[in-house]
Each structure stands twice: as C-alpha cells, then as structure tokens.
CSV table of N, CA, C and O in Angstrom, one decimal:
chain,number,residue,atom,x,y,z
A,1283,MET,N,-15.9,-2.0,-4.2
A,1283,MET,CA,-15.9,-0.7,-3.7
A,1283,MET,C,-15.5,0.3,-4.9
A,1283,MET,O,-14.7,0.0,-5.7
A,1284,ARG,N,-16.2,1.4,-4.9
A,1284,ARG,CA,-15.9,2.4,-5.9
A,1284,ARG,C,-14.6,3.2,-5.6
A,1284,ARG,O,-14.2,3.3,-4.4
A,1285,TRP,N,-14.0,3.8,-6.6
A,1285,TRP,CA,-12.8,4.5,-6.4
A,1285,TRP,C,-12.9,5.7,-5.4
A,1285,TRP,O,-12.1,5.9,-4.5
A,1286,SER,N,-14.0,6.4,-5.5
A,1286,SER,CA,-14.3,7.5,-4.6
A,1286,SER,C,-14.4,7.0,-3.2
A,1286,SER,O,-13.9,7.7,-2.2
A,1287,GLU,N,-14.9,5.9,-2.9
A,1287,GLU,CA,-15.0,5.3,-1.6
A,1287,GLU,C,-13.6,4.9,-1.1
A,1287,GLU,O,-13.3,5.2,0.1
A,1288,PHE,N,-12.8,4.3,-1.9
A,1288,PHE,CA,-11.5,3.9,-1.5
A,1288,PHE,C,-10.6,5.1,-1.2
A,1288,PHE,O,-10.0,5.2,-0.2
A,1289,VAL,N,-10.7,6.1,-2.1
A,1289,VAL,CA,-10.0,7.4,-1.8
A,1289,VAL,C,-10.4,8.0,-0.5
A,1289,VAL,O,-9.6,8.5,0.2
A,1290,ALA,N,-11.7,8.0,-0.3
A,1290,ALA,CA,-12.2,8.6,1.0
A,1290,ALA,C,-11.7,7.8,2.2
A,1290,ALA,O,-11.3,8.4,3.2
A,1291,ARG,N,-11.6,6.5,2.1
A,1291,ARG,CA,-11.1,5.7,3.2
A,1291,ARG,C,-9.6,6.0,3.4
A,1291,ARG,O,-9.2,6.2,4.6
A,1292,VAL,N,-8.8,6.1,2.4
A,1292,VAL,CA,-7.4,6.5,2.5
A,1292,VAL,C,-7.3,7.9,3.1
A,1292,VAL,O,-6.5,8.1,4.0
A,1293,GLY,N,-8.2,8.8,2.7
A,1293,GLY,CA,-8.2,10.1,3.2
A,1293,GLY,C,-8.5,10.2,4.7
A,1293,GLY,O,-7.9,11.0,5.4
A,1294,GLU,N,-9.4,9.3,5.1
A,1294,GLU,CA,-9.7,9.2,6.6
A,1294,GLU,C,-8.5,8.7,7.4
A,1294,GLU,O,-8.1,9.3,8.4
A,1295,HIS,N,-7.8,7.7,6.8
A,1295,HIS,CA,-6.6,7.1,7.5
A,1295,HIS,C,-5.5,8.2,7.6
A,1295,HIS,O,-4.9,8.3,8.6
A,1296,GLY,N,-5.3,8.9,6.5
A,1296,GLY,CA,-4.2,9.8,6.4
A,1296,GLY,C,-4.5,11.3,6.8
A,1296,GLY,O,-3.7,12.1,6.9
A,1297,ARG,N,-5.8,11.5,7.0
A,1297,ARG,CA,-6.3,12.8,7.3
A,1297,ARG,C,-5.8,13.9,6.3
A,1297,ARG,O,-5.3,14.9,6.7
A,1298,TYR,N,-5.9,13.5,5.0
A,1298,TYR,CA,-5.5,14.4,3.9
A,1298,TYR,C,-6.5,15.5,3.7
A,1298,TYR,O,-7.7,15.4,4.0
A,1299,ALA,N,-6.0,16.6,3.2
A,1299,ALA,CA,-6.8,17.8,3.1
A,1299,ALA,C,-7.8,17.7,1.9
A,1299,ALA,O,-8.8,18.4,1.9
A,1300,SER,N,-7.5,16.9,0.9
A,1300,SER,CA,-8.4,16.8,-0.2
A,1300,SER,C,-8.4,15.4,-0.8
A,1300,SER,O,-7.4,14.6,-0.6
A,1301,ASP,N,-9.4,15.1,-1.7
A,1301,ASP,CA,-9.4,13.9,-2.4
A,1301,ASP,C,-8.2,13.8,-3.4
A,1301,ASP,O,-7.7,12.7,-3.6
A,1302,ASP,N,-7.9,14.9,-3.9
A,1302,ASP,CA,-6.7,15.0,-4.9
A,1302,ASP,C,-5.5,14.5,-4.2
A,1302,ASP,O,-4.7,13.7,-4.8
A,1303,GLU,N,-5.2,14.9,-3.0
A,1303,GLU,CA,-4.0,14.5,-2.3
A,1303,GLU,C,-4.1,13.0,-2.0
A,1303,GLU,O,-3.1,12.3,-2.1
A,1304,SER,N,-5.3,12.5,-1.6
A,1304,SER,CA,-5.4,11.1,-1.3
A,1304,SER,C,-5.2,10.3,-2.5
A,1304,SER,O,-4.5,9.2,-2.5
A,1305,GLN,N,-5.7,10.7,-3.7
A,1305,GLN,CA,-5.5,10.0,-4.9
A,1305,GLN,C,-4.1,9.9,-5.3
A,1305,GLN,O,-3.6,8.9,-5.7
A,1306,ARG,N,-3.4,11.0,-5.1
A,1306,ARG,CA,-1.9,11.1,-5.5
A,1306,ARG,C,-1.2,10.1,-4.6
A,1306,ARG,O,-0.3,9.3,-5.1
A,1307,VAL,N,-1.5,10.0,-3.3
A,1307,VAL,CA,-0.8,9.1,-2.4
A,1307,VAL,C,-1.1,7.7,-2.8
A,1307,VAL,O,-0.2,6.8,-2.9
A,1308,VAL,N,-2.4,7.4,-3.1
A,1308,VAL,CA,-2.7,6.0,-3.5
A,1308,VAL,C,-2.0,5.6,-4.7
A,1308,VAL,O,-1.4,4.5,-4.7
A,1309,ARG,N,-1.9,6.4,-5.7
A,1309,ARG,CA,-1.3,6.0,-6.9
A,1309,ARG,C,0.2,5.8,-6.7
A,1309,ARG,O,0.8,4.8,-7.3
A,1310,ILE,N,0.9,6.7,-6.0
A,1310,ILE,CA,2.3,6.5,-5.8
A,1310,ILE,C,2.6,5.3,-5.0
A,1310,ILE,O,3.5,4.5,-5.3
A,1311,VAL,N,1.9,5.1,-3.9
A,1311,VAL,CA,2.2,3.9,-3.0
A,1311,VAL,C,1.9,2.6,-3.7
A,1311,VAL,O,2.7,1.7,-3.7
A,1312,LEU,N,0.8,2.5,-4.4
A,1312,LEU,CA,0.4,1.3,-5.1
A,1312,LEU,C,1.3,1.0,-6.3
A,1312,LEU,O,1.7,-0.2,-6.5
A,1313,SER,N,1.8,2.0,-7.0
A,1313,SER,CA,2.7,1.8,-8.1
A,1313,SER,C,4.0,1.3,-7.6
A,1313,SER,O,4.7,0.5,-8.3
A,1314,GLU,N,4.4,1.7,-6.4
A,1314,GLU,CA,5.7,1.2,-5.8
A,1314,GLU,C,5.5,-0.2,-5.3
A,1314,GLU,O,6.4,-1.0,-5.3
A,1315,PHE,N,4.3,-0.5,-4.7
A,1315,PHE,CA,4.0,-1.7,-4.0
A,1315,PHE,C,3.8,-2.9,-5.0
A,1315,PHE,O,4.2,-4.0,-4.6
A,1316,GLY,N,3.2,-2.6,-6.1
A,1316,GLY,CA,2.8,-3.7,-7.0
A,1316,GLY,C,3.9,-4.7,-7.4
A,1316,GLY,O,3.6,-5.9,-7.4
A,1317,GLY,N,5.1,-4.2,-7.6
A,1317,GLY,CA,6.2,-5.1,-8.0
A,1317,GLY,C,6.7,-6.0,-6.8
A,1317,GLY,O,7.5,-6.9,-7.1
A,1318,HIS,N,6.3,-5.8,-5.6
A,1318,HIS,CA,6.7,-6.6,-4.5
A,1318,HIS,C,5.8,-7.7,-4.2
A,1318,HIS,O,6.1,-8.5,-3.3
A,1319,LEU,N,4.7,-7.9,-4.9
A,1319,LEU,CA,3.8,-8.9,-4.7
A,1319,LEU,C,3.9,-10.1,-5.7
A,1319,LEU,O,4.2,-9.8,-6.8
A,1320,ALA,N,3.7,-11.3,-5.2
A,1320,ALA,CA,3.7,-12.4,-6.1
A,1320,ALA,C,2.5,-12.3,-7.0
A,1320,ALA,O,1.5,-11.7,-6.7
A,1321,PRO,N,2.7,-12.7,-8.3
A,1321,PRO,CA,1.6,-12.5,-9.3
A,1321,PRO,C,0.3,-13.0,-8.9
A,1321,PRO,O,-0.7,-12.3,-9.1
A,1322,ASP,N,0.1,-14.1,-8.2
A,1322,ASP,CA,-1.2,-14.6,-7.8
A,1322,ASP,C,-1.8,-13.8,-6.7
A,1322,ASP,O,-3.0,-13.5,-6.8
A,1323,ILE,N,-1.0,-13.3,-5.8
A,1323,ILE,CA,-1.5,-12.4,-4.7
A,1323,ILE,C,-1.9,-11.1,-5.3
A,1323,ILE,O,-2.9,-10.5,-5.0
A,1324,ARG,N,-1.0,-10.6,-6.2
A,1324,ARG,CA,-1.3,-9.3,-6.8
A,1324,ARG,C,-2.7,-9.3,-7.6
A,1324,ARG,O,-3.5,-8.4,-7.5
A,1325,ALA,N,-2.9,-10.4,-8.3
A,1325,ALA,CA,-4.1,-10.6,-9.1
A,1325,ALA,C,-5.3,-10.7,-8.1
A,1325,ALA,O,-6.4,-10.1,-8.4
A,1326,GLU,N,-5.2,-11.4,-7.0
A,1326,GLU,CA,-6.3,-11.5,-6.1
A,1326,GLU,C,-6.6,-10.2,-5.4
A,1326,GLU,O,-7.8,-9.8,-5.3
A,1327,LEU,N,-5.6,-9.5,-5.1
A,1327,LEU,CA,-5.7,-8.1,-4.5
A,1327,LEU,C,-6.4,-7.2,-5.5
A,1327,LEU,O,-7.3,-6.4,-5.2
A,1328,ALA,N,-6.0,-7.3,-6.8
A,1328,ALA,CA,-6.6,-6.4,-7.8
A,1328,ALA,C,-8.0,-6.7,-8.0
A,1328,ALA,O,-8.8,-5.7,-8.3
A,1329,GLN,N,-8.5,-7.9,-7.8
A,1329,GLN,CA,-9.9,-8.2,-7.9
A,1329,GLN,C,-10.8,-7.4,-6.9
A,1329,GLN,O,-12.0,-7.2,-7.1
A,1330,ARG,N,-10.2,-7.0,-5.8
A,1330,ARG,CA,-10.9,-6.4,-4.7
A,1330,ARG,C,-10.8,-4.8,-4.7
A,1330,ARG,O,-11.5,-4.2,-4.0
A,1331,LEU,N,-9.9,-4.3,-5.6
A,1331,LEU,CA,-9.7,-2.9,-5.6
A,1331,LEU,C,-10.4,-2.2,-6.8
A,1331,LEU,O,-10.7,-2.9,-7.8
A,1332,PRO,N,-10.7,-0.9,-6.7
A,1332,PRO,CA,-11.3,-0.2,-7.8
A,1332,PRO,C,-10.3,0.0,-9.0
A,1332,PRO,O,-9.1,0.0,-8.7
A,1333,ALA,N,-10.9,0.2,-10.2
A,1333,ALA,CA,-10.0,0.2,-11.4
A,1333,ALA,C,-8.8,1.1,-11.3
A,1333,ALA,O,-7.7,0.6,-11.7
A,1334,PRO,N,-8.9,2.4,-10.9
A,1334,PRO,CA,-7.7,3.2,-10.9
A,1334,PRO,C,-6.6,2.6,-10.0
A,1334,PRO,O,-5.4,2.7,-10.3
A,1335,ALA,N,-7.0,2.0,-8.9
A,1335,ALA,CA,-6.0,1.4,-8.0
A,1335,ALA,C,-5.4,0.2,-8.6
A,1335,ALA,O,-4.2,-0.1,-8.4
A,1336,VAL,N,-6.2,-0.6,-9.3
A,1336,VAL,CA,-5.7,-1.8,-10.0
A,1336,VAL,C,-4.7,-1.4,-11.0
A,1336,VAL,O,-3.6,-2.0,-11.1
A,1337,GLU,N,-4.9,-0.3,-11.8
A,1337,GLU,CA,-3.9,0.1,-12.7
A,1337,GLU,C,-2.6,0.4,-12.1
A,1337,GLU,O,-1.5,0.0,-12.6
A,1338,ALA,N,-2.6,1.2,-11.0
A,1338,ALA,CA,-1.4,1.5,-10.3
A,1338,ALA,C,-0.7,0.3,-9.8
A,1338,ALA,O,0.6,0.2,-9.8
A,1339,LEU,N,-1.4,-0.7,-9.3
A,1339,LEU,CA,-0.9,-1.8,-8.6
A,1339,LEU,C,-0.3,-2.8,-9.6
A,1339,LEU,O,0.8,-3.4,-9.4
A,1340,THR,N,-1.0,-3.0,-10.8
A,1340,THR,CA,-0.6,-4.1,-11.6
A,1340,THR,C,0.3,-3.8,-12.8
A,1340,THR,O,0.9,-4.7,-13.4
A,1341,PHE,N,0.5,-2.6,-13.1
A,1341,PHE,CA,1.4,-2.2,-14.2
A,1341,PHE,C,2.8,-2.1,-13.8
A,1341,PHE,O,3.5,-1.1,-14.2
A,1342,GLN,N,3.3,-3.0,-13.0
A,1342,GLN,CA,4.6,-2.9,-12.5
A,1342,GLN,C,5.4,-4.2,-12.7
A,1342,GLN,O,4.8,-5.3,-12.6
A,1343,LEU,N,6.6,-4.1,-13.0
A,1343,LEU,CA,7.5,-5.3,-13.2
A,1343,LEU,C,7.8,-5.8,-11.8
A,1343,LEU,O,8.0,-5.0,-10.8
A,1344,PRO,N,7.9,-7.1,-11.7
A,1344,PRO,CA,8.3,-7.7,-10.4
A,1344,PRO,C,9.7,-7.2,-10.0
A,1344,PRO,O,10.6,-7.0,-10.8
A,1345,VAL,N,9.9,-6.9,-8.7
A,1345,VAL,CA,11.2,-6.5,-8.2
A,1345,VAL,C,12.2,-7.6,-8.3
A,1345,VAL,O,11.8,-8.8,-8.1
A,1346,THR,N,13.5,-7.3,-8.4
A,1346,THR,CA,14.5,-8.4,-8.4
A,1346,THR,C,15.0,-8.7,-7.0
A,1346,THR,O,15.4,-9.8,-6.8
A,1347,LYS,N,14.9,-7.7,-6.2
A,1347,LYS,CA,15.3,-7.9,-4.8
A,1347,LYS,C,14.3,-7.2,-3.9
A,1347,LYS,O,14.0,-6.0,-4.0
A,1348,PRO,N,13.7,-8.0,-3.0
A,1348,PRO,CA,12.6,-7.4,-2.1
A,1348,PRO,C,13.3,-6.4,-1.2
A,1348,PRO,O,14.4,-6.5,-0.7
A,1349,LEU,N,12.5,-5.3,-1.0
A,1349,LEU,CA,13.0,-4.2,-0.1
A,1349,LEU,C,12.4,-4.5,1.3
A,1349,LEU,O,11.3,-5.0,1.5
A,1350,THR,N,13.2,-4.1,2.3
A,1350,THR,CA,12.7,-4.2,3.7
A,1350,THR,C,11.6,-3.1,3.7
A,1350,THR,O,11.5,-2.3,2.9
A,1351,ALA,N,10.8,-3.2,4.8
A,1351,ALA,CA,9.8,-2.2,5.0
A,1351,ALA,C,10.3,-0.8,5.0
A,1351,ALA,O,9.8,0.2,4.3
A,1352,SER,N,11.4,-0.6,5.7
A,1352,SER,CA,12.1,0.8,5.7
A,1352,SER,C,12.6,1.2,4.3
A,1352,SER,O,12.4,2.4,4.0
A,1353,GLN,N,13.2,0.3,3.6
A,1353,GLN,CA,13.6,0.6,2.3
A,1353,GLN,C,12.4,1.0,1.3
A,1353,GLN,O,12.5,1.8,0.5
A,1354,PHE,N,11.3,0.2,1.5
A,1354,PHE,CA,10.1,0.5,0.7
A,1354,PHE,C,9.6,1.9,1.0
A,1354,PHE,O,9.3,2.7,0.1
A,1355,VAL,N,9.6,2.3,2.3
A,1355,VAL,CA,9.1,3.6,2.6
A,1355,VAL,C,10.0,4.7,2.0
A,1355,VAL,O,9.6,5.7,1.5
A,1356,ASP,N,11.3,4.4,2.1
A,1356,ASP,CA,12.3,5.3,1.4
A,1356,ASP,C,12.1,5.5,-0.1
A,1356,ASP,O,12.2,6.5,-0.7
A,1357,ALA,N,11.8,4.3,-0.7
A,1357,ALA,CA,11.5,4.4,-2.2
A,1357,ALA,C,10.3,5.2,-2.5
A,1357,ALA,O,10.2,6.0,-3.4
A,1358,VAL,N,9.2,5.1,-1.6
A,1358,VAL,CA,8.0,5.9,-1.8
A,1358,VAL,C,8.4,7.4,-1.6
A,1358,VAL,O,8.0,8.3,-2.3
A,1359,ALA,N,9.2,7.7,-0.6
A,1359,ALA,CA,9.6,9.1,-0.2
A,1359,ALA,C,10.3,9.7,-1.4
A,1359,ALA,O,10.1,10.9,-1.7
A,1360,ARG,N,11.1,8.9,-2.1
A,1360,ARG,CA,11.9,9.5,-3.3
A,1360,ARG,C,10.9,9.9,-4.4
A,1360,ARG,O,11.3,10.7,-5.2
A,1361,ARG,N,9.8,9.3,-4.4
A,1361,ARG,CA,8.8,9.6,-5.5
A,1361,ARG,C,7.8,10.7,-5.1
A,1361,ARG,O,7.0,11.2,-6.0
A,1362,MET,N,7.9,11.2,-3.9
A,1362,MET,CA,7.0,12.3,-3.4
A,1362,MET,C,7.8,13.6,-3.2
A,1362,MET,O,8.8,13.5,-2.6
A,1363,GLU,N,7.2,14.6,-3.7
A,1363,GLU,CA,7.8,15.9,-3.5
A,1363,GLU,C,7.9,16.3,-2.0
A,1363,GLU,O,6.9,16.2,-1.3
A,1364,ASP,N,9.1,16.7,-1.5
A,1364,ASP,CA,9.3,17.2,-0.2
A,1364,ASP,C,8.9,16.2,0.9
A,1364,ASP,O,8.6,16.5,2.0
A,1365,ALA,N,9.0,14.9,0.6
A,1365,ALA,CA,8.7,13.8,1.6
A,1365,ALA,C,9.9,13.5,2.4
A,1365,ALA,O,11.0,13.6,1.9
A,1366,THR,N,9.6,13.1,3.6
A,1366,THR,CA,10.7,12.6,4.5
A,1366,THR,C,10.3,11.1,4.7
A,1366,THR,O,9.2,10.7,4.3
A,1367,HIS,N,11.2,10.4,5.4
A,1367,HIS,CA,10.9,9.0,5.7
A,1367,HIS,C,9.6,9.0,6.6
A,1367,HIS,O,8.7,8.1,6.3
A,1368,ALA,N,9.5,9.9,7.5
A,1368,ALA,CA,8.3,9.9,8.4
A,1368,ALA,C,7.0,10.2,7.7
A,1368,ALA,O,6.0,9.5,7.9
A,1369,THR,N,7.0,11.2,6.8
A,1369,THR,CA,5.8,11.5,6.0
A,1369,THR,C,5.4,10.4,5.0
A,1369,THR,O,4.3,10.0,4.8
A,1370,ALA,N,6.5,9.8,4.4
A,1370,ALA,CA,6.2,8.7,3.5
A,1370,ALA,C,5.7,7.5,4.3
A,1370,ALA,O,4.8,6.7,3.7
A,1371,ARG,N,6.2,7.2,5.5
A,1371,ARG,CA,5.6,6.1,6.3
A,1371,ARG,C,4.2,6.3,6.5
A,1371,ARG,O,3.4,5.4,6.5
A,1372,TRP,N,3.8,7.6,6.9
A,1372,TRP,CA,2.4,7.9,7.1
A,1372,TRP,C,1.6,7.6,5.9
A,1372,TRP,O,0.5,7.0,6.0
A,1373,ASP,N,2.1,8.0,4.7
A,1373,ASP,CA,1.3,7.8,3.5
A,1373,ASP,C,1.2,6.3,3.1
A,1373,ASP,O,0.1,5.9,2.8
A,1374,VAL,N,2.3,5.6,3.3
A,1374,VAL,CA,2.2,4.2,3.0
A,1374,VAL,C,1.2,3.5,3.9
A,1374,VAL,O,0.4,2.7,3.5
A,1375,SER,N,1.3,3.8,5.2
A,1375,SER,CA,0.4,3.2,6.2
A,1375,SER,C,-1.1,3.6,5.9
A,1375,SER,O,-1.9,2.7,6.1
A,1376,SER,N,-1.3,4.8,5.5
A,1376,SER,CA,-2.7,5.2,5.1
A,1376,SER,C,-3.3,4.3,4.0
A,1376,SER,O,-4.4,3.9,4.1
A,1377,VAL,N,-2.5,4.1,3.0
A,1377,VAL,CA,-3.0,3.3,1.9
A,1377,VAL,C,-3.0,1.8,2.3
A,1377,VAL,O,-4.1,1.1,2.0
A,1378,LEU,N,-2.0,1.3,2.8
A,1378,LEU,CA,-2.0,-0.2,3.1
A,1378,LEU,C,-2.9,-0.6,4.2
A,1378,LEU,O,-3.5,-1.7,4.2
A,1379,SER,N,-3.2,0.3,5.2
A,1379,SER,CA,-4.2,0.0,6.2
A,1379,SER,C,-5.6,0.0,5.6
A,1379,SER,O,-6.4,-0.8,5.9
A,1380,ALA,N,-5.9,0.9,4.6
A,1380,ALA,CA,-7.2,0.9,3.9
A,1380,ALA,C,-7.3,-0.4,3.1
A,1380,ALA,O,-8.4,-1.0,3.1
A,1381,ILE,N,-6.2,-0.8,2.5
A,1381,ILE,CA,-6.3,-2.1,1.8
A,1381,ILE,C,-6.5,-3.3,2.7
A,1381,ILE,O,-7.3,-4.2,2.4
A,1382,ALA,N,-5.9,-3.3,3.8
A,1382,ALA,CA,-6.1,-4.4,4.8
A,1382,ALA,C,-7.6,-4.4,5.2
A,1382,ALA,O,-8.2,-5.5,5.3
A,1383,GLU,N,-8.2,-3.3,5.5
A,1383,GLU,CA,-9.6,-3.3,5.9
A,1383,GLU,C,-10.5,-3.8,4.7
A,1383,GLU,O,-11.4,-4.6,5.0
A,1384,LEU,N,-10.2,-3.4,3.5
A,1384,LEU,CA,-11.0,-3.8,2.4
A,1384,LEU,C,-10.8,-5.3,2.1
A,1384,LEU,O,-11.8,-5.9,1.7
A,1385,CYS,N,-9.6,-5.8,2.2
A,1385,CYS,CA,-9.4,-7.2,1.8
A,1385,CYS,C,-9.6,-8.2,2.8
A,1385,CYS,O,-9.7,-9.4,2.5
A,1386,GLY,N,-9.6,-7.8,4.1
A,1386,GLY,CA,-9.8,-8.8,5.2
A,1386,GLY,C,-8.5,-9.4,5.6
A,1386,GLY,O,-7.5,-9.3,5.0
A,1387,GLU,N,-8.7,-10.1,6.8
A,1387,GLU,CA,-7.5,-10.7,7.4
A,1387,GLU,C,-6.8,-11.8,6.6
A,1387,GLU,O,-5.6,-11.9,6.5
A,1388,GLU,N,-7.6,-12.7,6.0
A,1388,GLU,CA,-7.0,-13.8,5.3
A,1388,GLU,C,-6.1,-13.4,4.1
A,1388,GLU,O,-5.0,-13.8,4.0
A,1389,LEU,N,-6.6,-12.5,3.3
A,1389,LEU,CA,-5.8,-12.0,2.2
A,1389,LEU,C,-4.6,-11.2,2.7
A,1389,LEU,O,-3.5,-11.3,2.2
A,1390,THR,N,-4.9,-10.3,3.7
A,1390,THR,CA,-3.8,-9.5,4.2
A,1390,THR,C,-2.7,-10.4,4.8
A,1390,THR,O,-1.5,-10.2,4.6
A,1391,ASP,N,-3.1,-11.5,5.5
A,1391,ASP,CA,-2.1,-12.5,6.0
A,1391,ASP,C,-1.2,-13.0,4.8
A,1391,ASP,O,0.0,-13.2,5.0
A,1392,ARG,N,-1.9,-13.4,3.7
A,1392,ARG,CA,-1.1,-13.9,2.6
A,1392,ARG,C,-0.2,-12.9,1.9
A,1392,ARG,O,0.9,-13.2,1.5
A,1393,VAL,N,-0.7,-11.7,1.9
A,1393,VAL,CA,0.2,-10.6,1.3
A,1393,VAL,C,1.4,-10.5,2.2
A,1393,VAL,O,2.5,-10.4,1.7
A,1394,LEU,N,1.2,-10.4,3.5
A,1394,LEU,CA,2.3,-10.2,4.4
A,1394,LEU,C,3.2,-11.4,4.4
A,1394,LEU,O,4.5,-11.2,4.6
A,1395,ALA,N,2.7,-12.6,4.2
A,1395,ALA,CA,3.6,-13.8,4.2
A,1395,ALA,C,4.6,-13.7,3.1
A,1395,ALA,O,5.7,-14.3,3.1
A,1396,GLY,N,4.3,-13.0,2.0
A,1396,GLY,CA,5.2,-12.9,0.9
A,1396,GLY,C,6.1,-11.7,0.9
A,1396,GLY,O,6.9,-11.5,0.0
A,1397,LEU,N,6.1,-11.0,2.0
A,1397,LEU,CA,6.9,-9.8,2.2
A,1397,LEU,C,7.9,-9.9,3.3
A,1397,LEU,O,7.7,-10.7,4.2
A,1398,PRO,N,9.0,-9.2,3.2
A,1398,PRO,CA,10.0,-9.3,4.3
A,1398,PRO,C,9.4,-8.8,5.7
A,1398,PRO,O,8.4,-8.1,5.7
A,1399,ALA,N,9.9,-9.2,6.8
A,1399,ALA,CA,9.5,-8.8,8.1
A,1399,ALA,C,9.4,-7.3,8.1
A,1399,ALA,O,10.3,-6.6,7.5
A,1400,GLY,N,8.5,-6.8,8.9
A,1400,GLY,CA,8.4,-5.3,9.1
A,1400,GLY,C,7.3,-4.7,8.4
A,1400,GLY,O,6.9,-3.6,8.7
A,1401,TYR,N,6.7,-5.3,7.4
A,1401,TYR,CA,5.6,-4.7,6.7
A,1401,TYR,C,4.3,-4.7,7.5
A,1401,TYR,O,3.4,-3.9,7.2
A,1402,ALA,N,4.1,-5.6,8.4
A,1402,ALA,CA,2.8,-5.6,9.2
A,1402,ALA,C,2.4,-4.3,9.8
A,1402,ALA,O,1.3,-3.9,9.7
A,1403,LEU,N,3.4,-3.6,10.3
A,1403,LEU,CA,3.1,-2.3,10.9
A,1403,LEU,C,2.6,-1.3,9.9
A,1403,LEU,O,1.8,-0.5,10.2
A,1404,LEU,N,3.0,-1.4,8.6
A,1404,LEU,CA,2.5,-0.5,7.5
A,1404,LEU,C,1.1,-0.9,7.2
A,1404,LEU,O,0.4,0.0,6.6
A,1405,PHE,N,0.7,-2.1,7.5
A,1405,PHE,CA,-0.7,-2.5,7.3
A,1405,PHE,C,-1.6,-2.2,8.5
A,1405,PHE,O,-2.7,-2.7,8.6
A,1406,GLY,N,-1.0,-1.6,9.5
A,1406,GLY,CA,-1.8,-1.3,10.7
A,1406,GLY,C,-1.9,-2.4,11.7
A,1406,GLY,O,-2.8,-2.5,12.6
A,1407,ARG,N,-0.9,-3.3,11.6
A,1407,ARG,CA,-0.9,-4.5,12.5
A,1407,ARG,C,0.3,-4.5,13.3
A,1407,ARG,O,1.4,-4.1,12.8
A,1408,GLY,N,0.2,-5.1,14.5
A,1408,GLY,CA,1.4,-5.4,15.3
A,1408,GLY,C,2.1,-6.6,14.7
A,1408,GLY,O,1.5,-7.4,14.0
A,1409,GLU,N,3.4,-6.7,14.9
A,1409,GLU,CA,4.2,-7.8,14.3
A,1409,GLU,C,5.0,-8.4,15.5
A,1409,GLU,O,5.9,-7.8,16.0
A,1410,LEU,N,4.6,-9.6,15.8
A,1410,LEU,CA,5.2,-10.3,17.0
A,1410,LEU,C,6.4,-11.1,16.4
A,1410,LEU,O,6.2,-11.7,15.3
A,1411,SER,N,7.4,-11.1,17.1
A,1411,SER,CA,8.5,-12.0,16.7
A,1411,SER,C,8.5,-13.2,17.7
A,1411,SER,O,8.1,-13.1,18.8
A,1412,PRO,N,8.9,-14.4,17.2
A,1412,PRO,CA,8.9,-15.6,18.0
A,1412,PRO,C,9.9,-15.4,19.2
A,1412,PRO,O,10.9,-14.8,19.1
A,1413,ALA,N,9.5,-16.1,20.3
A,1413,ALA,CA,10.3,-16.1,21.5
A,1413,ALA,C,11.7,-16.8,21.2
A,1413,ALA,O,11.7,-17.8,20.5
A,1414,ALA,N,12.7,-16.3,21.8
A,1414,ALA,CA,14.0,-16.9,21.6
A,1414,ALA,C,14.2,-18.2,22.4
A,1414,ALA,O,13.6,-18.5,23.3
C-alpha cells in the first residue's frame, strides 16, 4: 500500500479535515506505538506498511514497562497539541483500526497477544474476557 492510500484510510476512519492532519496523527501514534511491540512483530508489521509509517514505527527504543491501553492513549495525548484523552483515543483508534484492516486478522491477533489487555478496542475489535 502506498503512503497516500494509508493516510487516506486513516483519514476515513478519523474523519480528518485534511491529509496533513491524518499524516500528523499517523506519525505521532506510530512513533509512540513502535516501542511497545516485540521486535519480530514490529518487523513483520513494518513489512506491510508504507515507508513513512515504517520510519515512525521502527525508530523507537523498546519500552521498559508496557503501558495499559489507557496509559498509551494518555501518552499520545501528551504529544498532541490541545488533545484530551477522548480525542487521543479517537486518533489512536483511527490509526490502529486502519493497521488492523491492512494487516489482517492473523497478524493483528499476534500484535494484540503481545500487548496488555484493553488494546483490542483501539484496533476496532471487541475484547471478551473469560467467564469466571
């Protein structure tokens, strides 16, 4: 997929006013997200993304402590001007849902398996908990 197509897909999910806004959101979300992925999963995901997205995703050091989904959204919010938790959640979901569509269920399942509970909703999926 070309960069312009990926940006357009994120723009559709987020209903952003311009490609510039979509590109900004993609770069911020992916640069925050990259450090949360295991190296092999990050490399496989990078093979499916366009070059500018790969740069944002892969030039990150691994995190020392995984963030919950809510903490991750807050980390993204801190990097965006005038963002709230709600607007950052929208932005994160717009990018990660587009990635899930692009990568398919199998890779998305493996990405989610390496993340703390709660991230599935950010990828546009329901997350069921086991019965007690």
